[in-house]
XYZ file of C-alpha atoms in Angstrom:
303
model
C 52.093 83.807 42.610
C 55.237 82.687 44.251
C 57.351 83.911 47.349
C 60.411 83.733 45.827
C 58.699 86.636 43.214
C 56.917 88.352 46.756
C 60.366 88.724 48.121
C 61.694 89.666 44.843
C 59.409 92.672 44.677
C 59.902 93.681 48.571
C 63.479 94.510 47.660
C 63.633 95.928 44.050
C 60.937 98.962 46.668
C 63.470 98.718 49.237
C 66.641 99.076 46.965
C 64.815 101.046 44.355
C 67.435 99.533 41.785
C 66.608 96.378 39.747
C 70.727 96.161 39.760
C 70.754 96.384 43.764
C 68.267 93.751 44.701
C 69.142 90.717 42.399
C 72.752 91.833 43.607
C 70.845 90.712 47.638
C 69.368 88.256 46.204
C 71.333 86.546 44.913
C 70.113 86.515 41.034
C 71.459 88.346 37.542
C 68.842 91.546 36.674
C 67.392 89.953 33.622
C 66.155 86.937 36.056
C 64.622 89.397 39.123
C 63.590 91.677 36.001
C 61.155 88.514 33.834
C 60.789 87.868 37.743
C 58.840 91.071 38.149
C 57.286 91.590 34.546
C 55.797 88.047 34.998
C 54.296 89.005 38.377
C 52.440 92.289 37.279
C 51.416 90.643 34.340
C 49.853 87.962 36.439
C 48.346 90.428 38.620
C 46.792 92.557 35.849
C 48.971 95.899 37.478
C 52.845 97.809 37.115
C 53.981 97.562 39.601
C 57.197 99.784 39.713
C 58.092 103.504 37.903
C 60.992 102.224 35.375
C 62.736 105.402 34.958
C 66.374 106.277 33.743
C 66.778 107.952 37.719
C 65.910 104.323 38.546
C 62.148 102.693 39.807
C 59.582 103.568 42.282
C 55.927 101.822 43.629
C 52.904 102.975 41.064
C 50.418 103.886 43.873
C 48.728 100.102 42.781
C 52.709 99.223 43.455
C 51.864 100.152 47.038
C 49.207 98.791 47.930
C 50.762 96.034 47.265
C 53.157 95.500 48.687
C 52.095 96.208 51.633
C 49.773 92.665 51.531
C 52.966 91.249 50.185
C 55.211 92.380 53.456
C 52.261 89.967 55.306
C 52.690 87.574 53.459
C 55.961 87.266 53.647
C 56.341 87.832 57.582
C 53.169 85.321 57.942
C 55.321 82.868 55.538
C 59.011 83.491 58.120
C 57.365 83.336 61.037
C 56.236 79.421 59.595
C 60.035 79.166 59.014
C 61.107 80.254 62.313
C 58.673 77.773 64.481
C 59.042 75.001 62.258
C 62.294 75.058 59.560
C 64.484 76.996 62.754
C 65.099 79.444 60.265
C 66.569 82.871 60.825
C 63.897 85.990 61.931
C 65.117 88.762 58.047
C 64.907 91.883 58.504
C 62.384 93.859 60.610
C 60.560 96.707 58.244
C 58.654 99.499 59.856
C 58.301 103.450 59.042
C 56.082 105.534 60.906
C 55.306 109.499 60.998
C 53.824 111.045 63.704
C 53.086 114.509 64.571
C 56.134 116.118 66.776
C 55.817 113.991 69.998
C 58.624 113.369 72.810
C 56.187 109.852 73.506
C 56.211 108.738 69.724
C 59.613 109.015 70.209
C 60.564 107.336 73.609
C 58.171 104.554 72.077
C 60.261 104.417 68.636
C 63.129 103.267 70.694
C 62.295 100.987 73.244
C 60.284 98.839 69.982
C 63.807 98.781 68.340
C 65.740 97.482 71.538
C 62.714 94.971 72.112
C 63.059 94.680 68.190
C 65.772 91.199 69.050
C 66.595 91.932 65.000
C 69.581 91.517 63.361
C 68.760 93.790 61.437
C 66.038 96.297 60.339
C 65.465 98.967 58.961
C 63.154 101.403 61.370
C 61.845 104.934 59.930
C 60.118 107.668 61.934
C 59.212 110.623 60.716
C 58.583 113.947 62.458
C 56.366 115.734 60.097
C 53.387 117.574 59.210
C 49.613 116.706 60.084
C 48.760 116.767 55.879
C 52.226 114.109 55.240
C 51.227 112.097 57.567
C 47.465 111.866 56.402
C 49.226 110.900 53.050
C 52.045 109.185 54.092
C 49.636 106.362 55.749
C 47.316 106.640 52.662
C 50.268 105.512 50.382
C 51.453 103.159 51.772
C 55.098 105.324 53.134
C 54.174 104.808 56.457
C 52.057 101.676 57.928
C 51.413 104.045 61.158
C 50.385 108.124 61.559
C 50.406 109.862 65.391
C 47.612 112.866 65.372
C 45.263 114.252 67.466
C 41.392 115.655 67.247
C 40.016 118.140 69.572
C 35.991 119.394 68.402
C 37.258 121.966 66.581
C 39.638 119.730 63.588
C 37.395 116.179 64.486
C 35.102 116.762 61.843
C 37.424 118.246 58.781
C 39.345 114.826 59.585
C 37.651 112.166 60.266
C 36.003 113.607 56.589
C 39.850 113.055 55.555
C 40.651 110.374 57.094
C 37.303 108.513 56.027
C 37.737 109.629 51.646
C 40.940 108.246 51.830
C 40.573 104.562 53.293
C 42.012 105.574 56.836
C 41.236 105.155 60.472
C 41.649 106.486 63.061
C 42.473 104.133 66.967
C 41.954 106.739 70.344
C 45.818 106.255 72.839
C 44.761 108.496 75.032
C 42.660 112.297 76.024
C 44.933 114.632 77.043
C 44.795 118.188 78.742
C 46.093 120.456 77.406
C 49.567 122.138 78.945
C 51.731 124.506 77.623
C 55.756 124.282 78.103
C 57.644 126.681 78.880
C 61.712 126.662 80.686
C 61.909 125.999 83.661
C 62.880 130.165 84.331
C 59.949 131.468 82.808
C 57.398 132.678 85.552
C 54.663 130.339 84.590
C 56.469 127.404 85.405
C 55.551 127.810 89.004
C 52.738 128.466 88.628
C 49.831 125.496 88.966
C 48.713 126.564 85.453
C 48.104 129.311 83.302
C 45.260 130.855 81.081
C 45.040 132.242 78.112
C 45.484 136.234 79.601
C 48.627 135.209 81.436
C 50.247 133.611 77.883
C 49.030 137.114 75.943
C 53.029 138.902 77.458
C 54.865 135.703 75.974
C 55.671 134.235 72.002
C 53.454 131.267 70.776
C 55.479 129.132 69.374
C 53.899 126.362 66.619
C 55.225 123.925 64.023
C 54.214 125.701 60.209
C 52.715 123.330 58.119
C 53.199 124.483 54.687
C 51.002 125.611 52.248
C 48.413 122.855 53.787
C 48.548 125.211 56.260
C 44.648 125.264 57.692
C 43.660 125.298 60.906
C 42.461 121.988 60.840
C 46.208 120.306 60.406
C 47.297 122.614 63.060
C 49.448 120.502 65.590
C 48.172 123.076 68.248
C 45.159 123.074 69.888
C 43.211 126.499 70.210
C 44.788 127.214 66.394
C 42.262 130.206 66.042
C 43.692 131.726 68.751
C 45.410 135.090 67.713
C 48.880 135.811 69.668
C 50.432 139.290 70.172
C 53.922 137.285 69.080
C 54.206 134.709 66.177
C 56.498 132.229 65.527
C 56.567 129.392 63.305
C 59.127 126.378 63.432
C 60.091 122.694 61.817
C 60.783 120.973 63.767
C 60.843 120.172 67.745
C 64.452 120.488 68.297
C 64.437 124.479 67.268
C 61.182 125.478 68.809
C 62.509 123.946 72.555
C 65.757 126.220 72.099
C 63.297 129.447 71.007
C 60.959 127.773 74.957
C 64.132 128.757 76.105
C 66.208 131.496 74.589
C 63.131 133.313 73.989
C 61.198 132.664 77.100
C 58.681 131.613 74.392
C 55.599 128.477 75.159
C 53.928 125.658 73.300
C 50.497 123.973 73.198
C 50.704 120.611 73.482
C 50.168 117.417 75.039
C 52.024 117.697 78.652
C 53.092 114.076 78.041
C 57.167 115.348 77.906
C 60.758 112.732 78.086
C 63.034 114.167 80.915
C 65.278 111.144 78.993
C 65.106 112.643 75.739
C 64.639 116.864 76.009
C 66.263 117.165 79.057
C 64.944 118.689 82.500
C 64.996 123.103 80.763
C 61.768 122.360 79.725
C 58.795 121.503 82.150
C 54.670 121.368 81.665
C 52.020 123.143 82.727
C 48.521 122.608 83.094
C 46.624 125.197 80.321
C 43.216 126.317 82.182
C 40.786 125.691 79.085
C 37.121 123.307 78.971
C 39.401 121.574 75.442
C 40.372 118.255 75.952
C 43.064 116.791 72.868
C 42.438 112.914 71.752
C 45.547 111.186 70.633
C 46.052 108.605 68.874
C 47.442 106.497 65.856
C 45.874 105.947 62.474
C 46.364 102.831 60.127
C 44.728 102.715 56.043
C 42.456 100.625 56.283
C 42.939 98.197 53.031
C 46.018 96.991 54.339
C 46.388 95.301 58.071
C 49.701 96.168 60.124
C 52.475 94.295 60.272
C 54.440 92.644 63.824
C 56.572 94.960 64.190
C 54.000 97.520 63.956
C 51.531 96.619 66.474
C 54.996 95.966 68.356
C 54.809 100.005 68.695
C 50.978 100.386 69.134
C 51.853 97.648 71.943
C 55.528 100.373 72.498
C 53.007 103.105 73.161
C 50.542 102.531 75.228
C 53.102 101.317 77.459
C 54.566 104.995 77.409
C 51.335 106.442 77.835
C 50.343 104.357 81.339
C 53.821 105.203 82.500
C 53.434 108.747 82.062
C 49.780 108.981 83.248
C 51.279 107.165 86.655
């Protein structure tokens, strides 16, 4: 097993094509194919599924790739330090529930990356998909919350999938409403105050269990309820219909403007927001940089 083979594998996984990867690596297609085949034979695993439509990683290949990325990253650090070599293209994938602070941290991470080339991915998606993304190594980091209601169920799922939850901060539930909503002027609101307003929440698709809800108090009945799939639509409906959603209370005026405000919700429940990672592999330097920016953004909001 050589660094060259690992770099070839990374290129094939990135471009999902032997021909395209060969061009980027400046070698012939047969030479690259043979290098990948030799690697697979040496480790006794099939790393890629080859079809007429292209090439994709197997489950074993996805896991192997994470270890290969760490080896390549460490080798590149040595080359940069002692051979004065230019940093390689940066890669990092994050999956998250719909949080403004996660986007703010992502923006800051990219601005500070210093990379001439990069390919970063940010997925705002459903809770089940976040877990699946991190489980399958499609994302290095996943961001979600635990509370007294979903903790046991989600932690069981995380354990079964070799995932670990790392707390970031504890949040008191807030509602997000339009600045023109009568509730916006209140110091805090109760569930009774919300009865006549449309409740907005993120749909969870076929995995629509209360445990996968992005909103705390998911079992509370609402007379008026609307499910949405993205944050922009939710905020448009908050403004257009005088609706509300329940979240952490952390808003970004820079990203979301000043038309939405956060009001404390008078309940005893608390949310613990954190990040999950796969126990089978460590996180990359870029993912660690993202976590650092998450903590910095959260400290800013805390002040």
